[in-house]
Amino acid sequence: MSSTTGYGAPPSAPTEDFEPSPRSRVKRLYQRGHYDRETVYAVLDAGLIAHIGYVIDGQPYVTPTAYWREGDMLYWHGSAASRMLEHVGEGIPCTVTVTHLDGLVLARSGFHHSINYRSVMAFGRAHFVEEPEAKMAAFEAFVDRIFPGRWAELRPATKQEVKATSVLGMKLDEASAKIRTGGPVDDDEDYALPIWAGVLPIRTVVGETIPDAKLRPGIERPAHLSVFRAD
Amino acid sequence: MSSTTGYGAPPSAPTEDFEPSPRSRVKRLYQRGHYDRETVYAVLDAGLIAHIGYVIDGQPYVTPTAYWREGDMLYWHGSAASRMLEHVGEGIPCTVTVTHLDGLVLARSGFHHSINYRSVMAFGRAHFVEEPEAKMAAFEAFVDRIFPGRWAELRPATKQEVKATSVLGMKLDEASAKIRTGGPVDDDEDYALPIWAGVLPIRTVVGETIPDAKLRPGIERPAHLSVFRAD
Ligand SMILES: Cc1cc2nc3c(=O)[nH]c(=O)nc-3n(C[C@H](O)[C@H](O)[C@H](O)COP(=O)(O)OP(=O)(O)OC[C@H]3O[C@@H](n4cnc5c(N)ncnc54)[C@H](O)[C@@H]3O)c2cc1C
Ligand SMILES: Cc1cc2nc3c(=O)[nH]c(=O)nc-3n(C[C@H](O)[C@H](O)[C@H](O)COP(=O)(O)OP(=O)(O)OC[C@H]3O[C@@H](n4cnc5c(N)ncnc54)[C@H](O)[C@@H]3O)c2cc1C
Ligand code: HEM
Ligand code: HEM
């Protein structure tokens, strides 16, 4: 796959900012809101798991799902028989939220405690990626986004597997990011109090790889895992 | 606060399993579904951030929010002027999803790649915790769930702060957990292939605390942070 602009979608890679609407303009602590693609994409690209919101018969659902971005498209996948994919792929209103927890913020009052975070909410309607070749390209992009170069080393996907798998795409037309960084912000008079305040940074790390118990002898940890430093 | 059963709610602590309905019964890979309170509560208690799903004018929203559990109640908080809290507190249908990413599962085919995870979806309707004393007890529970004993050391909350803050409670009446653990499960014939397979464990860790730049000299890292081992 050489295209990075989507599977059959027009090769558009808009760089203009998102235009916040009443639906997507950050109102609470609005200074933390961002609508430029660079910021929104950076938050999306730093994550693996989204929470997809959709409504069936008036009932909201929130489904955790792996995703990836290419250009101005967001993609996710699963079983062709998945309730979430079946409904969302029809193009019903859908919200995709991606969240990074970066730290706990301890202030001198309860009220000023907070969390450092980066998050994105994207609003849109998804569609099925229909063509088998396009689905195959999507699988490659998905696998190689996490493990660069791994796709070419794998047992190729079968026709049956392609058929059993749905891939959904959603154009990134409307999105907001909200980001908090830094230390606590206390009331002026509270700085005099003998109370510890500061930040407890939080991050997500990978541990030592666990080779499959049935791994054939002599197969080394592949180079495409070197992007994951255990620390 | 001595009660652990909720703020004015009857002191119920049901231990019977959740009763899955068509809405909450895991269909895809149903063996990964769990409906006992012990499992659901363990997933909830291991997390800090939920994704709250709700609908306003037909539009689904998914809002990342800190939460805590007491007995069979889930709580979260924010500004009394928050759109999410204002709407969800009215008792509209609401879904709370909590997700832990535990590992990447590398198989010999793309199709059998997966993720180790623990997640919960809870369905219900929330209400406002109204009484100032109950809200105060909720703040204490919230702060002390993360930092045991910290509440008593803080500058007490003011009436104005209590008024400016909404606390929502949702009874845990219907919920499912879904959990994947272990290594890849490949097609029989694929085990012969010379392809690396295994698990890349993922976990969330805290780093070294960053004292506030304006911290008064001589204030040590408090004992209630010792639950957070930096590693
Ligand atoms: C890890 C984490 C923990 C949080 N914990 C809490 C908490 O405990 N209490 C609390 O009140 N808030 C919390 N927040 C902030 C929360 O997500 C909302 O921003 C806040 O509750 C305001 O909600 P609202 O409905 O009033 O937002 P509004 O400002 O009215 O939302 C309007 C629009 O702004 C955008 N927007 C709002 N929030 C976000 C967001 N987080 N990311 C991207 N776009 C957004 C969306 O487009 C939304 O439709 C947390 C956020 C994160 C990421
Ligand atoms: C970190 C993570 C990453 C995931 N990545 C993917 C992915 O990339 N592709 C994919 O297809 N699936 C993924 N899943 C699983 C996904 O959450 C759904 O379980 C799956 O997509 C099936 O969706 P469905 O709508 O068909 O579920 P159904 O089985 O039809 O859902 C019926 C009911 O089962 C319960 N349920 C379903 N899923 C969950 C859950 N995760 N946690 C708790 N209860 C649940 C709910 O009550 C739901 O209403 C992931 C899950 C996690 C936690
Ligand atoms: C460990 C304790 C706490 C944590 C981790 C925490 C975390 C947060 C976070 C992350 C937000 C969202 C900020 C944003 O939108 O960017 C928030 C909002 C808020 N919190 Fe807390 N909080 C804590 C305790 C409290 C307490 C005890 C009170 C009340 C006394 C309180 C009152 C509020 C209010 C009013 C808001 C809304 C701010 C706004 O949108 O204008 N918090 N809190
Ligand atoms: C890095 C690559 C991949 C990852 C991390 C991944 C992850 C996942 C996860 C977490 C699930 C949910 C399982 C559950 O419900 O418990 C899933 C489901 C699924 N995946 Fe993937 N996947 C990857 C690649 C692929 C590829 C390339 C294909 C197709 C060739 C595929 C096909 C499927 C199908 C069909 C399901 C639905 C299973 C079911 O519900 O019965 N996946 N995947």
XYZ file of C-alpha atoms in Angstrom, chain B residues 51-140:
90
model
C -15.961 7.325 29.247
C -19.525 8.509 29.769
C -21.927 8.101 26.853
C -25.150 10.135 26.584
C -27.333 11.660 23.916
C -28.336 15.317 23.457
C -30.664 16.128 20.533
C -29.894 12.803 18.876
C -26.158 13.388 19.052
C -24.091 10.894 21.071
C -21.294 12.305 23.227
C -18.487 10.411 24.923
C -16.880 12.388 27.735
C -13.758 11.227 29.591
C -14.238 11.768 33.319
C -12.760 10.668 36.617
C -15.049 8.419 38.674
C -15.164 6.393 41.847
C -17.268 3.522 43.169
C -18.871 3.036 46.561
C -20.906 -0.114 47.078
C -23.259 -0.435 44.148
C -22.948 3.226 43.184
C -20.708 4.890 40.640
C -19.957 8.617 41.078
C -18.391 11.405 39.066
C -18.152 15.181 39.415
C -17.506 18.464 37.681
C -18.825 21.955 37.205
C -22.461 22.657 38.070
C -22.500 24.366 34.651
C -21.091 21.362 32.739
C -23.234 20.368 29.779
C -22.544 16.697 30.413
C -23.448 16.816 34.094
C -26.484 19.048 33.541
C -27.964 16.616 31.035
C -26.876 13.299 32.488
C -27.941 14.358 35.982
C -31.519 14.691 34.704
C -31.609 10.918 34.414
C -31.313 10.367 30.666
C -29.978 6.953 29.548
C -26.284 6.837 30.180
C -23.486 4.356 29.591
C -20.249 4.274 31.523
C -17.319 2.389 30.021
C -14.044 1.724 31.825
C -11.150 0.223 29.881
C -7.717 -1.132 30.786
C -5.201 -1.867 28.043
C -3.086 -4.782 29.279
C -1.108 -5.894 26.265
C -0.669 -6.286 22.533
C -1.075 -9.822 21.276
C 1.019 -10.701 18.218
C -0.092 -13.724 16.228
C 1.263 -15.401 13.100
C -1.542 -13.986 10.970
C -2.955 -10.465 11.043
C -6.399 -11.874 11.729
C -5.395 -13.373 15.072
C -3.696 -10.287 16.418
C -5.465 -8.991 19.465
C -5.263 -6.964 22.632
C -5.325 -8.078 26.237
C -7.762 -5.924 28.128
C -10.268 -5.589 30.940
C -13.337 -3.457 30.401
C -16.740 -2.747 31.866
C -19.868 -1.269 30.334
C -22.489 -0.115 32.826
C -25.954 1.075 31.819
C -28.161 3.260 33.928
C -29.499 6.681 34.734
C -27.682 9.081 36.990
C -28.992 11.591 39.524
C -27.555 14.638 41.239
C -26.247 14.239 44.754
C -28.118 17.228 46.184
C -27.374 17.706 49.871
C -24.267 19.794 50.639
C -23.233 17.312 53.364
C -23.598 14.421 50.957
C -21.554 16.286 48.370
C -18.892 16.969 50.956
C -18.791 13.252 51.819
C -18.515 12.477 48.132
C -15.524 14.800 47.697
C -13.840 13.132 50.633
